[in-house]
Short mmCIF file of C-alpha atoms and ligand atoms in Angstrom, two decimals:
data_model
loop_
_atom_site.label_atom_id
_atom_site.label_comp_id
_atom_site.label_asym_id
_atom_site.label_seq_id
_atom_site.Cartn_x
_atom_site.Cartn_y
_atom_site.Cartn_z
CA MET A 11 118.72 118.47 69.65
CA ILE A 12 120.77 115.36 69.84
CA SER A 13 123.74 117.89 71.11
CA SER A 14 122.05 118.78 73.50
CA LEU A 15 121.94 115.57 75.51
CA LYS A 16 124.49 115.19 78.78
CA GLN A 17 126.10 112.77 77.02
CA PRO A 18 129.67 112.78 75.02
CA ALA A 19 128.86 114.32 71.82
CA SER A 20 129.14 110.63 70.04
CA PHE A 21 126.87 109.16 67.62
CA SER A 22 127.21 106.11 65.12
CA HIS A 23 128.72 106.74 61.96
CA GLY A 24 127.95 104.01 59.57
CA SER A 25 130.95 101.50 60.29
CA HIS A 26 132.59 104.03 62.59
CA PHE A 27 131.87 104.71 65.95
CA ILE A 28 132.76 108.41 66.55
CA THR A 29 133.02 111.00 69.24
CA SER A 30 133.71 114.74 69.08
CA ARG A 31 136.75 114.05 70.59
CA THR A 32 138.28 111.77 68.61
CA ASN A 33 141.64 112.00 67.30
CA LEU A 34 142.58 111.57 63.85
CA VAL A 35 145.46 110.23 62.26
CA THR A 36 145.79 110.74 58.92
CA PRO A 37 147.87 108.00 57.54
CA GLY A 38 151.13 109.73 55.94
CA CYS A 39 150.40 113.04 57.51
CA LEU A 40 150.28 114.96 60.47
CA PRO A 41 148.21 113.39 63.52
CA VAL A 42 144.87 116.03 63.50
CA LEU A 43 144.88 117.67 66.80
CA PRO A 44 141.88 116.79 69.49
CA SER A 45 140.44 120.40 68.87
CA LEU A 46 138.90 119.29 65.39
CA ARG A 47 135.48 119.89 65.36
CA LEU A 48 133.51 116.98 63.86
CA PRO A 49 129.82 117.85 62.93
CA ARG A 50 127.73 118.42 66.06
CA ILE A 51 124.29 117.08 65.69
CA SER A 52 121.92 119.80 66.31
CA ALA A 53 118.14 120.09 67.02
CA VAL A 54 117.67 120.86 63.70
CA SER A 55 119.33 117.99 62.51
CA LEU A 56 116.93 116.05 64.89
CA SER A 57 114.39 115.76 61.90
CA LYS A 58 115.66 112.75 61.32
CA PRO A 59 117.13 109.89 63.55
CA LEU A 60 120.97 109.75 64.28
CA HIS A 61 122.43 107.12 62.34
CA ILE A 62 124.71 109.12 59.90
CA GLY A 63 127.15 107.00 57.54
CA ALA A 64 130.86 106.64 57.00
CA PRO A 65 131.53 109.55 54.05
CA PRO A 66 131.60 112.45 56.23
CA ILE A 67 134.56 111.24 58.65
CA GLU A 68 136.11 110.12 55.43
CA ARG A 69 135.81 113.51 54.15
CA LYS A 70 137.25 115.38 57.52
CA ARG A 71 140.43 112.77 56.74
CA LYS A 72 140.69 114.08 53.34
CA GLU A 73 140.36 117.53 54.09
CA LEU A 74 142.85 117.72 56.97
CA SER A 75 145.48 115.35 55.17
CA THR A 76 145.02 118.38 52.49
CA SER A 77 145.06 120.87 54.49
CA ILE A 78 147.31 120.03 57.00
CA GLY A 79 149.33 117.63 56.97
CA CYS A 80 149.88 116.22 53.07
CA SER A 81 150.36 119.43 51.52
CA ALA A 82 153.80 119.71 53.53
CA TYR A 83 155.43 116.70 52.02
CA GLU A 84 153.87 116.17 48.78
CA ALA A 85 154.64 120.02 47.52
CA GLY A 86 151.21 119.94 46.24
CA ARG A 87 151.60 120.09 42.36
CA SER A 88 148.75 118.48 40.88
CA GLU A 89 146.68 117.47 44.41
CA PRO A 90 145.06 121.03 44.83
CA VAL A 91 144.04 120.65 40.85
CA ALA A 92 142.47 117.04 42.11
CA ASP A 93 141.26 117.63 45.11
CA ALA A 94 139.50 120.94 43.63
CA ARG A 95 137.78 118.18 41.54
CA SER A 96 136.82 116.12 44.11
CA GLU A 97 135.16 118.74 45.99
CA SER A 98 133.40 119.70 43.39
CA ALA A 99 131.90 116.13 42.20
CA ARG A 100 131.32 115.82 46.30
CA LYS A 101 128.87 119.59 45.94
CA ILE A 102 127.98 118.07 42.45
CA LYS A 103 126.79 115.11 44.37
CA ILE A 104 125.32 116.40 47.10
CA GLY A 105 123.17 118.94 44.80
CA ILE A 106 122.10 115.86 43.37
CA TYR A 107 120.42 114.41 46.67
CA PHE A 108 119.18 116.94 47.58
CA ALA A 109 117.30 117.83 44.49
CA THR A 110 116.47 114.57 44.51
CA TRP A 111 114.93 114.59 48.19
CA TRP A 112 113.22 117.73 47.50
CA SER A 113 111.35 116.44 44.63
CA LEU A 114 110.38 113.17 46.20
CA ASN A 115 108.98 114.97 48.98
CA VAL A 116 106.77 117.33 46.94
CA VAL A 117 105.33 114.21 44.66
CA PHE A 118 104.97 112.39 48.01
CA ASN A 119 103.08 115.34 49.57
CA ILE A 120 101.00 115.69 46.31
CA TYR A 121 100.08 111.89 46.38
CA ASN A 122 99.61 112.03 49.83
CA LYS A 123 97.22 114.78 49.75
CA LYS A 124 95.12 113.75 46.58
CA VAL A 125 94.69 109.91 48.31
CA LEU A 126 93.52 111.66 51.46
CA ASN A 127 91.11 113.95 49.82
CA ALA A 128 89.52 111.31 47.78
CA TYR A 129 90.26 108.22 50.73
CA PRO A 130 90.27 109.84 54.10
CA TYR A 131 92.01 107.14 55.90
CA PRO A 132 94.98 108.19 57.61
CA TRP A 133 95.84 105.49 59.68
CA LEU A 134 95.64 102.61 56.78
CA THR A 135 97.63 105.23 54.03
CA SER A 136 100.26 105.95 57.14
CA THR A 137 100.08 102.04 56.82
CA LEU A 138 100.52 101.51 53.85
CA SER A 139 103.43 103.75 53.43
CA LEU A 140 105.67 101.83 56.03
CA ALA A 141 104.36 98.56 54.43
CA ALA A 142 105.74 99.72 50.95
CA GLY A 143 108.83 100.75 52.48
CA SER A 144 108.88 97.51 54.14
CA LEU A 145 108.59 95.66 51.26
CA ILE A 146 110.86 97.29 48.78
CA MET A 147 114.03 96.99 51.48
CA LEU A 148 113.13 93.27 51.92
CA VAL A 149 113.16 92.51 48.38
CA SER A 150 116.77 94.48 47.86
CA TRP A 151 117.93 92.32 50.70
CA ALA A 152 116.79 89.22 49.14
CA LEU A 153 118.22 90.00 45.57
CA ARG A 154 121.31 91.87 47.02
CA ILE A 155 120.75 95.06 45.76
CA ALA A 156 121.02 96.47 49.19
CA GLU A 157 123.60 94.64 51.64
CA THR A 158 121.41 92.72 54.45
CA PRO A 159 122.14 94.63 58.34
CA LYS A 160 123.61 93.04 60.64
CA THR A 161 121.66 93.29 63.75
CA ASP A 162 120.80 91.40 66.82
CA LEU A 163 118.04 91.39 69.56
CA GLU A 164 119.69 94.48 70.95
CA PHE A 165 119.56 96.57 68.24
CA TRP A 166 116.07 95.87 67.95
CA LYS A 167 115.38 96.71 71.69
CA SER A 168 116.91 99.96 71.26
CA LEU A 169 115.06 100.62 68.01
CA PHE A 170 111.74 99.89 69.68
CA PRO A 171 111.15 103.67 71.39
CA VAL A 172 112.17 104.94 68.08
CA ALA A 173 110.16 103.02 66.30
CA VAL A 174 107.44 104.65 68.64
CA ALA A 175 108.02 107.83 68.26
CA HIS A 176 108.59 107.86 64.76
CA THR A 177 105.14 105.75 64.04
CA ILE A 178 103.07 108.36 66.42
CA GLY A 179 104.93 111.33 64.52
CA HIS A 180 104.21 110.12 61.10
CA VAL A 181 100.28 109.05 61.85
CA ALA A 182 99.68 112.20 63.45
CA ALA A 183 101.50 114.10 60.31
CA THR A 184 98.92 111.99 57.74
CA VAL A 185 96.33 112.83 60.13
CA SER A 186 96.74 116.44 60.20
CA MET A 187 97.11 116.49 56.20
CA SER A 188 93.85 114.55 56.44
CA LYS A 189 92.46 117.86 58.02
CA VAL A 190 94.23 120.90 56.72
CA ALA A 191 95.84 121.81 53.79
CA VAL A 192 99.27 120.37 53.16
CA SER A 193 101.20 123.91 53.64
CA PHE A 194 99.33 124.32 56.63
CA THR A 195 100.84 121.38 58.22
CA HIS A 196 104.08 122.06 56.47
CA ILE A 197 104.33 125.45 58.26
CA ILE A 198 103.50 124.01 61.50
CA LYS A 199 106.15 121.73 61.04
CA SER A 200 108.93 124.07 60.38
CA GLY A 201 108.15 125.10 64.18
CA GLU A 202 109.85 121.21 65.20
CA PRO A 203 112.98 123.54 66.22
CA ALA A 204 110.95 125.03 69.34
CA PHE A 205 109.79 121.71 70.27
CA SER A 206 113.68 120.55 70.61
CA VAL A 207 115.02 123.17 72.79
CA LEU A 208 111.79 123.21 74.50
CA VAL A 209 111.97 119.56 75.33
CA SER A 210 115.51 119.69 76.16
CA ARG A 211 115.91 122.93 77.95
CA PHE A 212 113.03 121.50 80.38
CA ILE A 213 113.37 117.80 80.15
CA LEU A 214 116.69 117.14 79.97
CA GLY A 215 118.07 120.26 81.70
CA GLU A 216 119.81 121.33 78.89
CA THR A 217 120.98 125.37 78.07
CA PHE A 218 121.68 126.77 74.94
CA PRO A 219 123.40 130.06 73.80
CA PRO A 220 120.42 133.27 74.07
CA THR A 221 120.96 133.65 70.27
CA VAL A 222 119.10 130.07 69.98
CA TYR A 223 116.18 131.21 72.32
CA LEU A 224 116.21 134.28 70.30
CA SER A 225 115.83 132.16 67.12
CA LEU A 226 112.59 130.52 68.76
CA ILE A 227 111.14 133.82 68.58
CA PRO A 228 110.25 134.08 65.22
CA ILE A 229 109.69 130.31 64.54
CA ILE A 230 107.02 130.58 67.29
CA GLY A 231 105.73 133.75 66.09
CA GLY A 232 105.24 133.46 62.67
CA CYS A 233 103.74 129.65 63.24
CA GLY A 234 101.38 130.97 65.37
CA LEU A 235 100.40 133.82 62.61
CA SER A 236 100.16 131.68 60.38
CA ALA A 237 97.46 129.04 62.45
CA LEU A 238 95.23 132.44 63.71
CA THR A 239 95.44 133.30 59.85
CA GLU A 240 94.77 130.21 58.31
CA LEU A 241 91.64 130.08 56.19
CA ASN A 242 90.89 126.61 56.97
CA PHE A 243 92.19 126.04 60.34
CA ASN A 244 91.14 122.95 61.72
CA MET A 245 92.41 121.79 65.43
CA ILE A 246 93.06 118.39 64.76
CA GLY A 247 94.84 119.35 61.94
CA PHE A 248 97.07 122.01 63.94
CA MET A 249 97.38 119.13 66.54
CA GLY A 250 98.15 116.56 64.44
CA ALA A 251 101.19 118.52 63.26
CA MET A 252 101.91 119.54 66.73
CA ILE A 253 102.06 116.00 67.80
CA SER A 254 104.15 115.15 64.94
CA ASN A 255 106.87 117.66 66.00
CA LEU A 256 106.55 116.59 69.55
CA ALA A 257 107.27 112.69 68.43
CA PHE A 258 109.93 113.79 66.02
CA VAL A 259 111.84 115.47 68.76
CA PHE A 260 111.55 112.30 70.96
CA ARG A 261 112.25 110.11 67.91
CA ASN A 262 115.80 111.82 67.88
CA ILE A 263 116.34 111.69 71.25
CA PHE A 264 116.16 107.95 71.39
CA SER A 265 117.47 107.39 68.11
CA LYS A 266 120.63 109.32 69.79
CA LYS A 267 120.70 107.29 72.64
CA GLY A 268 119.75 103.53 71.36
CA MET A 269 122.12 103.96 68.15
CA LYS A 270 125.01 104.66 70.64
CA GLY A 271 127.72 102.34 69.56
CA LYS A 272 125.71 100.45 66.31
CA SER A 273 126.85 100.70 62.98
CA VAL A 274 124.00 100.34 60.74
CA SER A 275 123.91 102.31 57.48
CA GLY A 276 121.60 105.06 56.60
CA MET A 277 119.45 103.31 54.16
CA ASN A 278 119.15 100.10 56.58
CA TYR A 279 118.35 101.83 59.39
CA TYR A 280 115.62 103.56 57.93
CA ALA A 281 114.49 100.36 56.29
CA CYS A 282 114.73 98.62 59.87
CA LEU A 283 112.48 101.68 61.38
CA SER A 284 109.82 101.28 58.81
CA MET A 285 109.52 97.67 59.65
CA LEU A 286 109.54 97.72 63.02
CA SER A 287 107.04 101.05 62.81
CA LEU A 288 104.43 99.03 60.72
CA VAL A 289 104.55 96.15 63.37
CA ILE A 290 103.53 98.70 65.92
CA LEU A 291 101.05 100.66 63.89
CA THR A 292 98.83 97.76 62.05
CA PRO A 293 96.92 97.13 64.96
CA PHE A 294 96.30 100.58 65.75
CA ALA A 295 94.95 101.11 62.48
CA ILE A 296 93.06 98.30 62.41
CA ALA A 297 91.20 99.27 65.48
CA VAL A 298 91.06 103.14 65.10
CA GLU A 299 89.69 102.82 60.96
CA GLY A 300 89.64 98.77 60.91
CA PRO A 301 88.57 96.79 57.02
CA GLN A 302 84.99 97.67 57.33
CA MET A 303 85.73 101.26 56.81
CA TRP A 304 88.51 100.75 54.41
CA ALA A 305 86.11 98.93 52.33
CA ALA A 306 83.66 101.22 52.20
CA GLY A 307 85.57 103.84 51.70
CA PHE A 308 87.93 102.33 48.96
CA GLN A 309 84.34 101.52 47.13
CA GLN A 310 83.36 105.51 47.45
CA ALA A 311 86.71 106.34 46.00
CA LEU A 312 86.43 104.01 42.99
CA SER A 313 83.24 105.24 42.39
CA ASP A 314 84.57 109.22 42.59
CA ILE A 315 87.56 108.86 41.12
CA GLY A 316 88.08 105.34 39.33
CA PRO A 317 90.75 103.19 39.12
CA GLN A 318 93.67 105.52 39.26
CA ILE A 319 93.00 106.07 43.29
CA VAL A 320 95.11 102.78 43.74
CA TRP A 321 97.75 104.07 41.37
CA TRP A 322 97.93 107.05 44.01
CA MET A 323 98.12 105.29 47.00
CA ALA A 324 101.34 103.24 45.35
CA ALA A 325 102.58 106.23 44.67
CA GLN A 326 102.20 107.97 47.89
CA SER A 327 103.55 105.00 49.58
CA VAL A 328 106.55 104.39 47.57
CA PHE A 329 107.41 108.22 47.22
CA TYR A 330 107.43 108.19 51.20
CA HIS A 331 109.99 105.49 51.50
CA LEU A 332 111.61 106.83 48.68
CA TYR A 333 111.84 110.46 50.14
CA ASN A 334 112.68 109.06 53.73
CA GLN A 335 115.55 106.79 52.02
CA VAL A 336 117.34 109.38 50.23
CA SER A 337 117.06 112.28 53.21
CA TYR A 338 118.91 109.52 55.15
CA MET A 339 121.71 108.33 52.53
CA SER A 340 122.03 112.51 52.16
CA LEU A 341 122.81 112.48 55.88
CA ASP A 342 125.67 110.11 54.97
CA GLU A 343 127.15 112.58 53.02
CA ILE A 344 126.60 115.89 54.99
CA SER A 345 126.84 117.78 58.08
CA PRO A 346 123.42 117.68 60.41
CA LEU A 347 123.79 121.43 59.88
CA THR A 348 123.65 121.23 56.19
CA PHE A 349 121.04 118.54 56.39
CA SER A 350 118.70 120.85 58.39
CA ILE A 351 119.15 123.49 56.35
CA GLY A 352 117.90 121.43 53.29
CA ASN A 353 115.12 120.19 55.60
CA THR A 354 114.19 123.91 55.77
CA MET A 355 114.43 124.24 52.16
CA LYS A 356 112.38 121.41 51.68
CA ARG A 357 109.48 122.69 53.66
CA ILE A 358 109.35 125.53 51.55
CA SER A 359 109.74 123.62 47.92
CA VAL A 360 106.59 121.46 49.64
CA ILE A 361 104.49 124.93 50.63
CA VAL A 362 105.01 126.50 47.34
CA SER A 363 104.24 123.42 45.26
CA SER A 364 101.41 122.23 47.11
CA ILE A 365 99.88 126.00 47.10
CA ILE A 366 100.38 125.95 43.35
CA ILE A 367 98.98 122.62 42.80
CA PHE A 368 96.01 122.76 45.14
CA GLN A 369 95.29 126.30 44.37
CA THR A 370 95.21 126.44 48.70
CA PRO A 371 93.69 129.78 49.37
CA VAL A 372 96.42 131.78 51.00
CA GLN A 373 96.09 135.70 52.60
CA PRO A 374 99.35 137.57 52.64
CA VAL A 375 99.29 137.64 56.51
CA ASN A 376 99.09 134.08 56.44
CA ALA A 377 101.94 133.70 53.70
CA LEU A 378 103.92 136.18 56.17
CA GLY A 379 103.67 133.90 59.32
CA ALA A 380 105.07 130.99 56.80
CA ALA A 381 108.11 133.15 55.99
CA ILE A 382 108.72 134.28 59.35
CA ALA A 383 108.78 130.63 60.73
CA VAL A 384 111.18 129.45 58.19
CA LEU A 385 113.55 131.99 58.41
CA GLY A 386 113.41 131.56 62.27
CA THR A 387 114.27 128.24 61.63
CA PHE A 388 117.24 129.09 59.08
CA LEU A 389 118.32 131.63 61.96
CA TYR A 390 118.17 128.47 64.36
CA SER A 391 120.37 126.61 62.77
CA GLN A 392 122.85 129.54 62.64
CA ALA A 393 122.86 129.47 66.40
CA LYS A 394 122.95 126.06 66.71
CA LYS A 395 126.58 126.04 65.16
C1 3PG B 26 105.18 111.50 57.65
O1 3PG B 26 104.27 111.05 57.36
O2 3PG B 26 105.76 111.16 58.69
C2 3PG B 26 105.41 113.55 57.64
O3 3PG B 26 104.67 113.81 56.71
C3 3PG B 26 106.92 113.60 57.74
O4 3PG B 26 107.37 114.77 57.22
P1 3PG B 26 108.63 115.06 57.29
O5 3PG B 26 109.60 114.00 56.75
O6 3PG B 26 109.16 116.03 56.51
O7 3PG B 26 109.37 115.37 58.60
#
């Protein structure tokens, strides 16, 4: 999606601002040719805003210094071994990021659904998720656990449309999960690339290779088959997931435009996004649900579930922030394409685990639709390479 914008393929890269045509000169080595292709921001990658931190460019430098220039001068005695070790270490690190991201996401989805089953106030639970993240980050900054970002009014202005889209996407997904099975919401959410391509094509005027359009057939077909055969289909749940997809596509477009040239790390970018979204969402949550409904519902949940409902709410809020934070941090380490594949795998782990934990009834044809949609998402990410 981001690459689909009619702008130079450039993006904020932590403290760097790079473009796909940047010439890199590796110290002590040969200059890197302009034909170097830095990771492109693919439509699937738009499931997260674009902010991406420093390491990938450093990694590219290292890879290039090893593969192009340095080997000629340094005769590569111990370097290949050292490089192989550092490459293995990097792979292990990315593996840990992925495992953490997926696990946190699975835990979030389980607690989120448990809360929504007992306390069906998605606007409040969405607000609490953002509030928990904001609080965690404010405390981290105050205690200097995390570096406080240097922001200005321009930063917050450019973040505003991103936060609006993030808020809509988040609330819509939570409303969806309050009405349908977690697995169904995520099956529909695996259709996000289709929204990305359609918005890029019809609103931004971008064109894609035929393989990209072809990959939409299994995505749309698979999601459609799942929706038609979903045993507990609910229109609000379905539309919530669809709106979430659309909102997240716009979030990523605004993110691309707004963050151009800005230098905020992935973790802090997400922290600021949470805070601004919290400010935007709170009045709407009060207007749509409001303290009276929340208080009455809470009494009911307390009598149905007991005091542990409070722990479930705390868990869903904290895990929401943690999985997002880790996913943004992993974006600092990997290319957008790898990220998008990781996000697809994440949906598989959420779909499968939630079906097992909540014993969601699934018809074989429904599962087939989900598998086709997920396969389509994978094919899409390959076609966007
Ligand atoms: C939300 O509540 O924001 C959604 O569950 C986000 O889902 P995703 O991060 O898997 O796209």
